[in-house]
CSV table of C-alpha atoms and ligand atoms in Angstrom, one decimal:
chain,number,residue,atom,x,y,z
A,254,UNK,CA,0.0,0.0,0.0
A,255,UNK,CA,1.7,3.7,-0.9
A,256,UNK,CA,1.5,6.3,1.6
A,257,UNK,CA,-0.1,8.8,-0.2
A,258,UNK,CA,-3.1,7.2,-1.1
A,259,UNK,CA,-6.2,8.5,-0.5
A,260,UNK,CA,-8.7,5.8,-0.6
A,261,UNK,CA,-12.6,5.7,-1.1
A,262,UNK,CA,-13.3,4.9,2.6
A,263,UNK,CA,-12.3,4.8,5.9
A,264,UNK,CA,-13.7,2.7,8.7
A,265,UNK,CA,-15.3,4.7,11.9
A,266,UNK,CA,-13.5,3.0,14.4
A,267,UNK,CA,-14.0,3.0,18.2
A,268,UNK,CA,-12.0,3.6,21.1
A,269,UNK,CA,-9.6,1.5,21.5
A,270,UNK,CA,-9.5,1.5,25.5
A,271,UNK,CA,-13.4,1.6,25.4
A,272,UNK,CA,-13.2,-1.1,23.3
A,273,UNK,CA,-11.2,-3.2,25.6
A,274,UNK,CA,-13.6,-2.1,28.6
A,275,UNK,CA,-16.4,-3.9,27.0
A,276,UNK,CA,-14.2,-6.6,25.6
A,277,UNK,CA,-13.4,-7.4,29.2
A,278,UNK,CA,-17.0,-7.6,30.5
A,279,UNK,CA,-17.5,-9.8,27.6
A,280,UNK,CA,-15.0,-12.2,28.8
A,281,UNK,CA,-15.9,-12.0,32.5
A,282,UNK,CA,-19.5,-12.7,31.6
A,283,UNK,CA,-18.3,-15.8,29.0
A,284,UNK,CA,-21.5,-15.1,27.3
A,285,UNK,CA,-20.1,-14.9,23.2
A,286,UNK,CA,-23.4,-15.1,21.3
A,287,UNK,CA,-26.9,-16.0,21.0
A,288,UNK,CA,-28.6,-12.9,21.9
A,289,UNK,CA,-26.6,-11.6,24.7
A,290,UNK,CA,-26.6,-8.3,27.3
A,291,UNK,CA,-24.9,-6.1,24.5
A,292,UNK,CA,-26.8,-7.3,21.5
A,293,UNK,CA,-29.9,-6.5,23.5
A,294,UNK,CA,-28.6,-3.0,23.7
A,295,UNK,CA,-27.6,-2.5,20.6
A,296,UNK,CA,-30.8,-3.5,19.1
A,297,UNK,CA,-32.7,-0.9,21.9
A,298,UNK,CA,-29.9,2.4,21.4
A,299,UNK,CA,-30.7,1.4,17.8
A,300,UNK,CA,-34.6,1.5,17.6
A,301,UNK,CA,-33.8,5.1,19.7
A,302,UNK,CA,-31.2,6.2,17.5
A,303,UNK,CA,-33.5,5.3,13.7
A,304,UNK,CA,-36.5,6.1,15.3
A,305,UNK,CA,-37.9,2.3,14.2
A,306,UNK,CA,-40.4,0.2,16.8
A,307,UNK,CA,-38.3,-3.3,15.6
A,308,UNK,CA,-35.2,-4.4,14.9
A,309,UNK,CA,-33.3,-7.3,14.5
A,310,UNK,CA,-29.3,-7.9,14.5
A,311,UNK,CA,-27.6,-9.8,11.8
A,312,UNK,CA,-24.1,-11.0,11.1
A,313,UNK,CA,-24.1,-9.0,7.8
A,314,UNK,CA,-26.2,-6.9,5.4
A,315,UNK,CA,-26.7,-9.7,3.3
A,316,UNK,CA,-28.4,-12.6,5.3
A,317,UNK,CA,-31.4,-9.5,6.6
A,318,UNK,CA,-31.9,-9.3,2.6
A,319,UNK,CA,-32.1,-13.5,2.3
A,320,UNK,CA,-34.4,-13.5,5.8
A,321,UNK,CA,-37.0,-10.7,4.7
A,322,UNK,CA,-38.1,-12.7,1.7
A,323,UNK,CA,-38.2,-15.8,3.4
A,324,UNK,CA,-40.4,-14.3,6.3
A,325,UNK,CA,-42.6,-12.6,3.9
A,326,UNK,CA,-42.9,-16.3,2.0
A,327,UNK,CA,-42.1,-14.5,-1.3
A,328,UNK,CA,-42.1,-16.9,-4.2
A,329,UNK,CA,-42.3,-16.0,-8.2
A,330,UNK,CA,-40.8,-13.2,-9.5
A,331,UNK,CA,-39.2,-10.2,-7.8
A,332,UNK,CA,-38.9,-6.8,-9.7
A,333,UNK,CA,-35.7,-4.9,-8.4
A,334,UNK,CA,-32.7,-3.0,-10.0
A,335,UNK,CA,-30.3,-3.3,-11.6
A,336,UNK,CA,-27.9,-0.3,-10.2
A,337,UNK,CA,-26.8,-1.6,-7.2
A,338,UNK,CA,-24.9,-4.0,-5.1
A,339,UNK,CA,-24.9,-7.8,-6.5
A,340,UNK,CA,-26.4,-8.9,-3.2
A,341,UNK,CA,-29.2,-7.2,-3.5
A,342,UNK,CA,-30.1,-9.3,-6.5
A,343,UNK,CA,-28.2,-12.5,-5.1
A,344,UNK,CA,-30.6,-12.7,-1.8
A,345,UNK,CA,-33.4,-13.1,-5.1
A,346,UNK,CA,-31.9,-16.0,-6.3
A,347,UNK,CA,-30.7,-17.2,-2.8
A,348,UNK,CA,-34.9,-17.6,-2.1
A,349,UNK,CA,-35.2,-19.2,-5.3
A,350,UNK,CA,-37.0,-16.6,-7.0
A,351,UNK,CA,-36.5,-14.4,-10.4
A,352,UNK,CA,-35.3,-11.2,-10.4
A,353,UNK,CA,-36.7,-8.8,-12.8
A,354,UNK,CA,-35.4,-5.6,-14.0
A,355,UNK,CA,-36.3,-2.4,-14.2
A,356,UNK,CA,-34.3,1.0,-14.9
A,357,UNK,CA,-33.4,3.7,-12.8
A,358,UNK,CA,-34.0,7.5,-12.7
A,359,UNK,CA,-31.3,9.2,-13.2
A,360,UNK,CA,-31.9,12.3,-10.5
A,361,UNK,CA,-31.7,9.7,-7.6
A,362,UNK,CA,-30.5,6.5,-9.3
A,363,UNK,CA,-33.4,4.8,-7.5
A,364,UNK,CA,-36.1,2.7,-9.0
A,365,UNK,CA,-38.2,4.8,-12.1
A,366,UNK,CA,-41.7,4.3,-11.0
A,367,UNK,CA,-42.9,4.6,-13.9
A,368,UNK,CA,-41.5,1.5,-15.4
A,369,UNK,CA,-42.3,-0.9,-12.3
A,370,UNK,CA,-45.7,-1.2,-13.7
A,371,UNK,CA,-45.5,-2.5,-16.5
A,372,UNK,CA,-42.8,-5.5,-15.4
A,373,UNK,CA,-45.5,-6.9,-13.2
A,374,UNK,CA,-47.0,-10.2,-14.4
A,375,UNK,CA,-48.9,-12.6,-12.6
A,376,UNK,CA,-46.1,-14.5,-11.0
A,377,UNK,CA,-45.1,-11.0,-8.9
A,378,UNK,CA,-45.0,-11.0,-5.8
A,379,UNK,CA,-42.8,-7.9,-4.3
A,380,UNK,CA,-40.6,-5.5,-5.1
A,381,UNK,CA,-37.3,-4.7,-3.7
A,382,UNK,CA,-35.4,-1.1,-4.3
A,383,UNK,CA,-32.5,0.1,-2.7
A,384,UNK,CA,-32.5,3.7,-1.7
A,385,UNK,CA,-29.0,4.0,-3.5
A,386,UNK,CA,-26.4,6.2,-2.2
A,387,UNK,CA,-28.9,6.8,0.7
A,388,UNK,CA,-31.3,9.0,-1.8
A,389,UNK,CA,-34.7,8.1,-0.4
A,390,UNK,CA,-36.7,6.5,-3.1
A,391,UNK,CA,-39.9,7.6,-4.4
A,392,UNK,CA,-41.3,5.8,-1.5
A,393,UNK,CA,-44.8,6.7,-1.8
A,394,UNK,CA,-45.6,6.0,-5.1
A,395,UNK,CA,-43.6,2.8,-5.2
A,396,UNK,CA,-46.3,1.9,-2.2
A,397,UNK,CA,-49.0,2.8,-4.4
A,398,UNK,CA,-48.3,0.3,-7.0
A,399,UNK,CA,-47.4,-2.3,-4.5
A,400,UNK,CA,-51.1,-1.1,-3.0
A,401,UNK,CA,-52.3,-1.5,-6.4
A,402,UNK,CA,-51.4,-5.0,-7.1
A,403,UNK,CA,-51.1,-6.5,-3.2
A,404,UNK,CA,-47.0,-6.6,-3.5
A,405,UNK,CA,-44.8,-6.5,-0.7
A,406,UNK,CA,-41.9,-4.0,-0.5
A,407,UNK,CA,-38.7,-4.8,0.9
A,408,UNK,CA,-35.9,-2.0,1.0
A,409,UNK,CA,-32.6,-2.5,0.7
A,410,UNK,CA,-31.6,0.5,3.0
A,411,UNK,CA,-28.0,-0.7,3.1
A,412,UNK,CA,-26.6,2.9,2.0
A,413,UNK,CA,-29.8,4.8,4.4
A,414,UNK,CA,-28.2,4.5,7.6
A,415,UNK,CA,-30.1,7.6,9.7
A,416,UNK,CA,-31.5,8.6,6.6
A,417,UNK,CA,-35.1,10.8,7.3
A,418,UNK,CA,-37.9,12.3,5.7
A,419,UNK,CA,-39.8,15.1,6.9
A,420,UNK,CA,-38.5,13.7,10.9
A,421,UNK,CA,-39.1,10.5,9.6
A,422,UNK,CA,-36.9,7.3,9.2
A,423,UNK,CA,-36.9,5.9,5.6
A,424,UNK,CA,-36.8,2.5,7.3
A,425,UNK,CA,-40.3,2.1,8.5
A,426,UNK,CA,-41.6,2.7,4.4
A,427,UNK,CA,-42.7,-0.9,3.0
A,428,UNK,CA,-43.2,-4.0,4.7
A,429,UNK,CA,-39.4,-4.1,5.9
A,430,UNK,CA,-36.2,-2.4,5.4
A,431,UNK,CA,-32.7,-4.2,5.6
A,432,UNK,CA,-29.0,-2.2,6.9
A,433,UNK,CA,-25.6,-3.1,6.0
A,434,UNK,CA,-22.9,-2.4,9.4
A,435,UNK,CA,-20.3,-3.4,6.8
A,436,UNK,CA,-16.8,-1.7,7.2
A,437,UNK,CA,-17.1,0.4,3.9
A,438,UNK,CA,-20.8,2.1,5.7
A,439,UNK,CA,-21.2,5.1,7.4
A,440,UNK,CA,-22.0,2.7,10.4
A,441,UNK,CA,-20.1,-0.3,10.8
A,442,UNK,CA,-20.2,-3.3,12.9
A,443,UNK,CA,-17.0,-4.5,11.7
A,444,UNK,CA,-19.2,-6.7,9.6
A,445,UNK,CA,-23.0,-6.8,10.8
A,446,UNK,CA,-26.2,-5.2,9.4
A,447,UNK,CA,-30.1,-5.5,10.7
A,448,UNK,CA,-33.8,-5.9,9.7
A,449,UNK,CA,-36.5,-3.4,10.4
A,450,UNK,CA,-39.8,-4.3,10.5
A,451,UNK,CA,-43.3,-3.1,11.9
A,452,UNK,CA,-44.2,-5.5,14.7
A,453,UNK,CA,-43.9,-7.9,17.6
A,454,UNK,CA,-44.8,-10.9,15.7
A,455,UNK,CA,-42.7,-10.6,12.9
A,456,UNK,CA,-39.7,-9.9,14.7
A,457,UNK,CA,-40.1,-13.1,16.9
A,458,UNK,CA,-40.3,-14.9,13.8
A,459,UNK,CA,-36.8,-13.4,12.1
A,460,UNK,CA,-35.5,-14.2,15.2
A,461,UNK,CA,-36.3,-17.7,14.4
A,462,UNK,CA,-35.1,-17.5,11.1
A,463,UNK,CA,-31.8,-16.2,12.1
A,464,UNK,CA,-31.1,-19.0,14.4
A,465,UNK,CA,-31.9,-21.6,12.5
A,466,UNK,CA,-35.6,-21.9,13.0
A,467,UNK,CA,-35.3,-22.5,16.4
A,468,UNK,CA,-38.4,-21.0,18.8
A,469,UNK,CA,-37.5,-23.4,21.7
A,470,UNK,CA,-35.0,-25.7,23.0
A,471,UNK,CA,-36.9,-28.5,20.9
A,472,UNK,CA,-38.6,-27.0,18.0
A,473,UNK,CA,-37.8,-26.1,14.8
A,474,UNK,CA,-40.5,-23.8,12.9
A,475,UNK,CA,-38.8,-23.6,9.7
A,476,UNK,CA,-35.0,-24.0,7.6
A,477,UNK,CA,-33.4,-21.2,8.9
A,478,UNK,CA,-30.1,-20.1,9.0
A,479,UNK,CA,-27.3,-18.9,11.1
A,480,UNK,CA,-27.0,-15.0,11.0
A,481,UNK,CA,-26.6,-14.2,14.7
A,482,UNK,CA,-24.5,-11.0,15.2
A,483,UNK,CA,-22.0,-11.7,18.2
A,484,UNK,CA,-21.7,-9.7,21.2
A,485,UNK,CA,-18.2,-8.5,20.6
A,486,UNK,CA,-19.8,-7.1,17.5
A,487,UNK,CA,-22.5,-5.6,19.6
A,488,UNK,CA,-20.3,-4.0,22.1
A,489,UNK,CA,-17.8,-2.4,19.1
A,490,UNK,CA,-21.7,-1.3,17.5
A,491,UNK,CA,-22.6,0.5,20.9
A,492,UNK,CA,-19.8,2.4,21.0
A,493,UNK,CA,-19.7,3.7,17.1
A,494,UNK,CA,-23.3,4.5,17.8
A,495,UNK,CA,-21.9,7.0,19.6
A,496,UNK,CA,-19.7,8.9,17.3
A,497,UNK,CA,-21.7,8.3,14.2
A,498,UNK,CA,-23.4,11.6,14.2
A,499,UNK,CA,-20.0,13.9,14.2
A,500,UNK,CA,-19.0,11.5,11.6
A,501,UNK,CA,-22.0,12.0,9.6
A,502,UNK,CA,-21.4,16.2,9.8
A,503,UNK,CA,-17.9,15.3,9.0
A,504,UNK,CA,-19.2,13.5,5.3
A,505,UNK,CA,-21.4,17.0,5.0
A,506,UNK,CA,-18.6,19.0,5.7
A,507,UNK,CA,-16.9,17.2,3.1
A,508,UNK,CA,-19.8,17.3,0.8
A,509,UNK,CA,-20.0,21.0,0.5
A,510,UNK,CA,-16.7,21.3,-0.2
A,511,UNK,CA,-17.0,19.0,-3.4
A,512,UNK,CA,-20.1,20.5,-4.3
A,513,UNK,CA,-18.5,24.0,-4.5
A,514,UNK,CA,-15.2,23.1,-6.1
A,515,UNK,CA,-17.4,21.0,-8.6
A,516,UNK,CA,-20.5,23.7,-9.5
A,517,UNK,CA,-19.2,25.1,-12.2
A,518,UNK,CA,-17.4,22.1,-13.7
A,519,UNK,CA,-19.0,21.5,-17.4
A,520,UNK,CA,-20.1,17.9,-17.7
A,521,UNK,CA,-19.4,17.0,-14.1
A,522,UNK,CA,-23.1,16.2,-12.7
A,523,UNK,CA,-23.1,15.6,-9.0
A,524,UNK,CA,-26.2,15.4,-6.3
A,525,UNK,CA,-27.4,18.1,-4.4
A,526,UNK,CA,-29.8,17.9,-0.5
A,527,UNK,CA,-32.9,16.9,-1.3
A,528,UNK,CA,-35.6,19.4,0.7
A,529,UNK,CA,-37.0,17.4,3.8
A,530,UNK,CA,-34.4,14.8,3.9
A,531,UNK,CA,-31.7,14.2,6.5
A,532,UNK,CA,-28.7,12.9,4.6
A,533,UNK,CA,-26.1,10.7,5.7
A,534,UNK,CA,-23.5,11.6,3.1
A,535,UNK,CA,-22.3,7.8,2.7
A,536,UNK,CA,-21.3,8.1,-0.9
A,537,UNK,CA,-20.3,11.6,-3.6
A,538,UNK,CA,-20.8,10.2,-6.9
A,539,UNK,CA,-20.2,12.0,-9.6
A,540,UNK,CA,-21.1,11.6,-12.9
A,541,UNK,CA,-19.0,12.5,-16.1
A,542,UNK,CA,-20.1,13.5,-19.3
A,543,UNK,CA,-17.8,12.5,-21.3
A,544,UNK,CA,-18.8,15.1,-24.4
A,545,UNK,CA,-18.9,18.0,-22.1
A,546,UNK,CA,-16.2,17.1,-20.0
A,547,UNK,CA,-13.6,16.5,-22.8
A,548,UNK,CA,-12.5,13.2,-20.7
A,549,UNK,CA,-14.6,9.3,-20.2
A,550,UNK,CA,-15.2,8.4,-16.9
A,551,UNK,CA,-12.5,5.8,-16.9
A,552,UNK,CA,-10.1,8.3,-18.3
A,553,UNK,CA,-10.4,10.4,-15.6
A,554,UNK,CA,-10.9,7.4,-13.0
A,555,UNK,CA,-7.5,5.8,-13.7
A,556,UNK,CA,-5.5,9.0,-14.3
A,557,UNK,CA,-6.8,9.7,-10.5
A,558,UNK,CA,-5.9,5.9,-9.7
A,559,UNK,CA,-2.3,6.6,-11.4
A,560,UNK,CA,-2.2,9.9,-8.1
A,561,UNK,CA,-3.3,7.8,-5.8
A,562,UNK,CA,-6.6,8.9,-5.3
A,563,UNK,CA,-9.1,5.9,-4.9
A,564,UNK,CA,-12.8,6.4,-6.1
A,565,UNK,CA,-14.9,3.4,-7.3
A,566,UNK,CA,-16.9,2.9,-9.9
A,567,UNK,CA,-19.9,2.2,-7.9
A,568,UNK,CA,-22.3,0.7,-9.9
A,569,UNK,CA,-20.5,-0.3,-12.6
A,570,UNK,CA,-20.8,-3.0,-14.5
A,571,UNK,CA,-24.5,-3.2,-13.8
A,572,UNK,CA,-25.7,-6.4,-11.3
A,573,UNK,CA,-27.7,-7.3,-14.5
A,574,UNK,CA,-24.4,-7.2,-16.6
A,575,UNK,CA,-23.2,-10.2,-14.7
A,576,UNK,CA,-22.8,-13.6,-16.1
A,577,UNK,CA,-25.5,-15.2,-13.6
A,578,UNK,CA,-28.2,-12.7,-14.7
A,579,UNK,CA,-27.6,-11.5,-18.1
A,580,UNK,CA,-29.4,-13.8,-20.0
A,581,UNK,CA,-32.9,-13.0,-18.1
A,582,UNK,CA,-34.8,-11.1,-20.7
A,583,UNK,CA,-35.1,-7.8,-18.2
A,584,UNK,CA,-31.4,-8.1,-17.9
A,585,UNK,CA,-30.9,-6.6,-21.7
A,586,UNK,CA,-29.6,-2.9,-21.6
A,587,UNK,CA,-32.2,-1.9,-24.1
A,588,UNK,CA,-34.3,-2.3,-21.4
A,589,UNK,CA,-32.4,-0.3,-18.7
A,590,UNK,CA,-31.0,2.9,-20.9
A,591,UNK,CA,-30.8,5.2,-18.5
A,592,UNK,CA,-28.8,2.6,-15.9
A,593,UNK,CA,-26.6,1.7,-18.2
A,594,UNK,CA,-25.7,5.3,-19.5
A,595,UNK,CA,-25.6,5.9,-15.3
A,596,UNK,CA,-23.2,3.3,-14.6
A,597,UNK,CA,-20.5,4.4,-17.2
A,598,UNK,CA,-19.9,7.5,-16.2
A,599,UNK,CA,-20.3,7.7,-12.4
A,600,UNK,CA,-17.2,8.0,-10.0
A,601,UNK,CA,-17.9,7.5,-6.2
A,602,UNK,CA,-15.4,10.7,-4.8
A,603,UNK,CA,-13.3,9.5,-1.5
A,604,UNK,CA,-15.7,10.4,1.3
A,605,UNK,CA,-15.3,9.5,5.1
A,606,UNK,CA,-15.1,11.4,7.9
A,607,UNK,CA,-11.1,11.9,8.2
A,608,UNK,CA,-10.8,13.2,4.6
A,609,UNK,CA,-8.4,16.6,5.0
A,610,UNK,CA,-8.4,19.6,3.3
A,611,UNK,CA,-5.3,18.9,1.7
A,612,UNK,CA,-6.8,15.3,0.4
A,613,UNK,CA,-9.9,17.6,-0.7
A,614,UNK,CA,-7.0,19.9,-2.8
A,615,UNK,CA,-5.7,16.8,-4.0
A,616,UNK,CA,-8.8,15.3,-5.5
A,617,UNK,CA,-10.6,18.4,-6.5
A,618,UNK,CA,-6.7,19.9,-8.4
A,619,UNK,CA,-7.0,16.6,-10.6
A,620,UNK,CA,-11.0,17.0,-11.4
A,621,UNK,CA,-11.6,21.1,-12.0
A,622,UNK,CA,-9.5,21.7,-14.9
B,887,PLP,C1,-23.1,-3.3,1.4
B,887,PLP,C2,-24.4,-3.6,0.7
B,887,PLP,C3,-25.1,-4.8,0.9
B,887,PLP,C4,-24.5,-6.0,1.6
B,887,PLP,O1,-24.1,-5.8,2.8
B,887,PLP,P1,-22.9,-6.7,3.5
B,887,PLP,O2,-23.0,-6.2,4.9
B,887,PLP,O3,-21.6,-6.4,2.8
B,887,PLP,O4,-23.4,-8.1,3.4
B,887,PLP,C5,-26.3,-5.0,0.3
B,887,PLP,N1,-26.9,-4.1,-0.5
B,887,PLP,C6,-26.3,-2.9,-0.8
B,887,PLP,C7,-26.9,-1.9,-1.6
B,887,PLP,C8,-25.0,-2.7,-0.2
B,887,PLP,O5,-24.3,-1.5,-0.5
């Protein structure tokens, strides 16, 4: 690794002699897993801190993804997108069902409404969108349609951390929402993530589902599997809770900054607030045009790579570009034009919350020509 690198992400990290406080308790109390004092804390501070009623720890942001379709019995087919994370799309296939494809908008990169409509056939039975970057999606009229033709919702919030609307947490919108605590996230567990949901009863039966099936010594309700977060997990999560917000004003700091370097850059396109909406700031994509700009996207993303300066081209290729999904008929990019243009020309900018001025100079002296 060079030294003057400046990469994508850094990992929040706790206190190191905090860290060791709890680690210590843990040790004393030899009580490791399987829903101990810590992860009951961490799931409390965290219904406090979202401003959800449920919640339920995982080991990772994947396995909430897997476990909300199983707990909602969805079967059939499953219209999603494209323009995001493969494991959105993997958790699909994981429940045995077929993804379908629809495109994005380009103002938010979400879901287009418009086009869910007309990918629902009688085999549908939910939809899953991901409020990418943490830009809420157009929650209410993705309901609608799911209103419309009895479908269940499930967000993949794994970018929406804190994220609110008018006061209120983008995690209670659909039937549940799923978090990613993964070290690249504006909140990290070390590894870890969490399902939201509405009520009692269906977090007793995630529970479940996330410990194999188990609901008593003896019984087994159904095939579930092993996603149980761990307490040393839990303790590191209590104490990043902590520090998350300064972190988060941090990432805005940081976001202004790019956003006035960047204004007046011709055929640099970046995202601005949205009125109403508490950000989190995980990701600053940009997106480069490469007409206007005089430059492709890659161009300019490996002549930064060749200074050290990290981005990623998140999401690029597209999920439905890869070899296990291509060949579905919704996967063809005639039918996603506006994801596919998307996902050649966006950069994801470094962005944490220990990015300097100087790494800002850095970046920004290689972009604004
Ligand atoms: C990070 C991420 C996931 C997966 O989370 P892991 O904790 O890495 O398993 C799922 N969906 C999206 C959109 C993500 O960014």
């Amino acid at each position: 690794m060079k030294e003057n690198q400046i990469k994508v992400t850094s990992p929040l990290l706790p206190n190191l002699d905090e860290f060791n406080g709890l680690l210590k308790e843990i040790w004393d109390s030899k009580w490791i897993t399987n829903n101990g004092r810590f992860h009951q804390q961490l799931e409390q501070a965290l219904c406090a801190y979202l401003k959800v009623p449920y919640i339920s720890l995982f080991t990772n942001g994947t396995l909430p993804l897997l476990t909300a379709l199983q707990a909602l019995r969805i079967t059939g087919e499953v219209i999603t997108t494209p323009y995001s994370f493969v494991a959105t799309t993997h958790s699909i296939w994981w429940n045995g069902c077929k993804p379908v494809f629809v495109d994005i908008e380009a103002s938010t990169c979400g879901m287009d409404p418009d086009r869910i409509e007309a990918a629902i056939t009688p085999h549908t039975t939910a939809i899953m969108p991901v409020h990418c970057y943490g830009k809420p999606c157009d929650m209410e009229r993705i309901q609608a349609i799911a209103d419309k033709y009895g479908l269940k919702v499930i967000y993949d919030a794994a970018h929406a951390f804190g994220v609110e609307v008018k006061g209120k947490s983008v995690l209670e919108q659909g039937d549940m929402a799923t978090l990613s605590f993964h070290a690249t996230k504006v909140y990290n567990t070390l590894e870890g993530g969490a399902l939201v949901m509405h009520d009692a009863e269906t977090k007793k039966r995630v529970d479940y589902l996330k410990n194999f099936g188990f609901a008593g010594e003896t019984e087994v309700v159904a095939p579930g599997i092993n996603s149980k977060m761990d307490e040393v997990r839990a303790a590191y999560g209590l104490l990043n809770l902590k520090q998350v917000d300064e972190a988060i004003e941090k990432r805005h700091q940081v976001a202004i900054k790019y956003r006035e370097a960047l204004r007046n850059v011709k055929g640099i396109r970046f995202f601005d607030d949205m009125p109403g909406v508490r950000h989190n700031y995980s990701y600053f994509p940009i997106f480069v045009n490469a007409e206007e700009y005089g430059m492709t996207r890659d161009e300019l993303y490996f002549k930064m790579k060749d200074q050290g300066i990290l981005g990623r081209r998140y999401f690029y290729p597209l999920i439905s570009a890869f070899s296990s999904y291509c060949g579905l008929p919704s996967a063809a990019p005639e039918n996603l034009p506006v994801a596919t243009r998307v996902a050649n020309e966006v950069i994801c900018l470094p962005m944490h919350h220990e990015l300097s001025d100087g790494d800002l100079s850095r970046i920004l002296d290689l972009i604004v020509k």
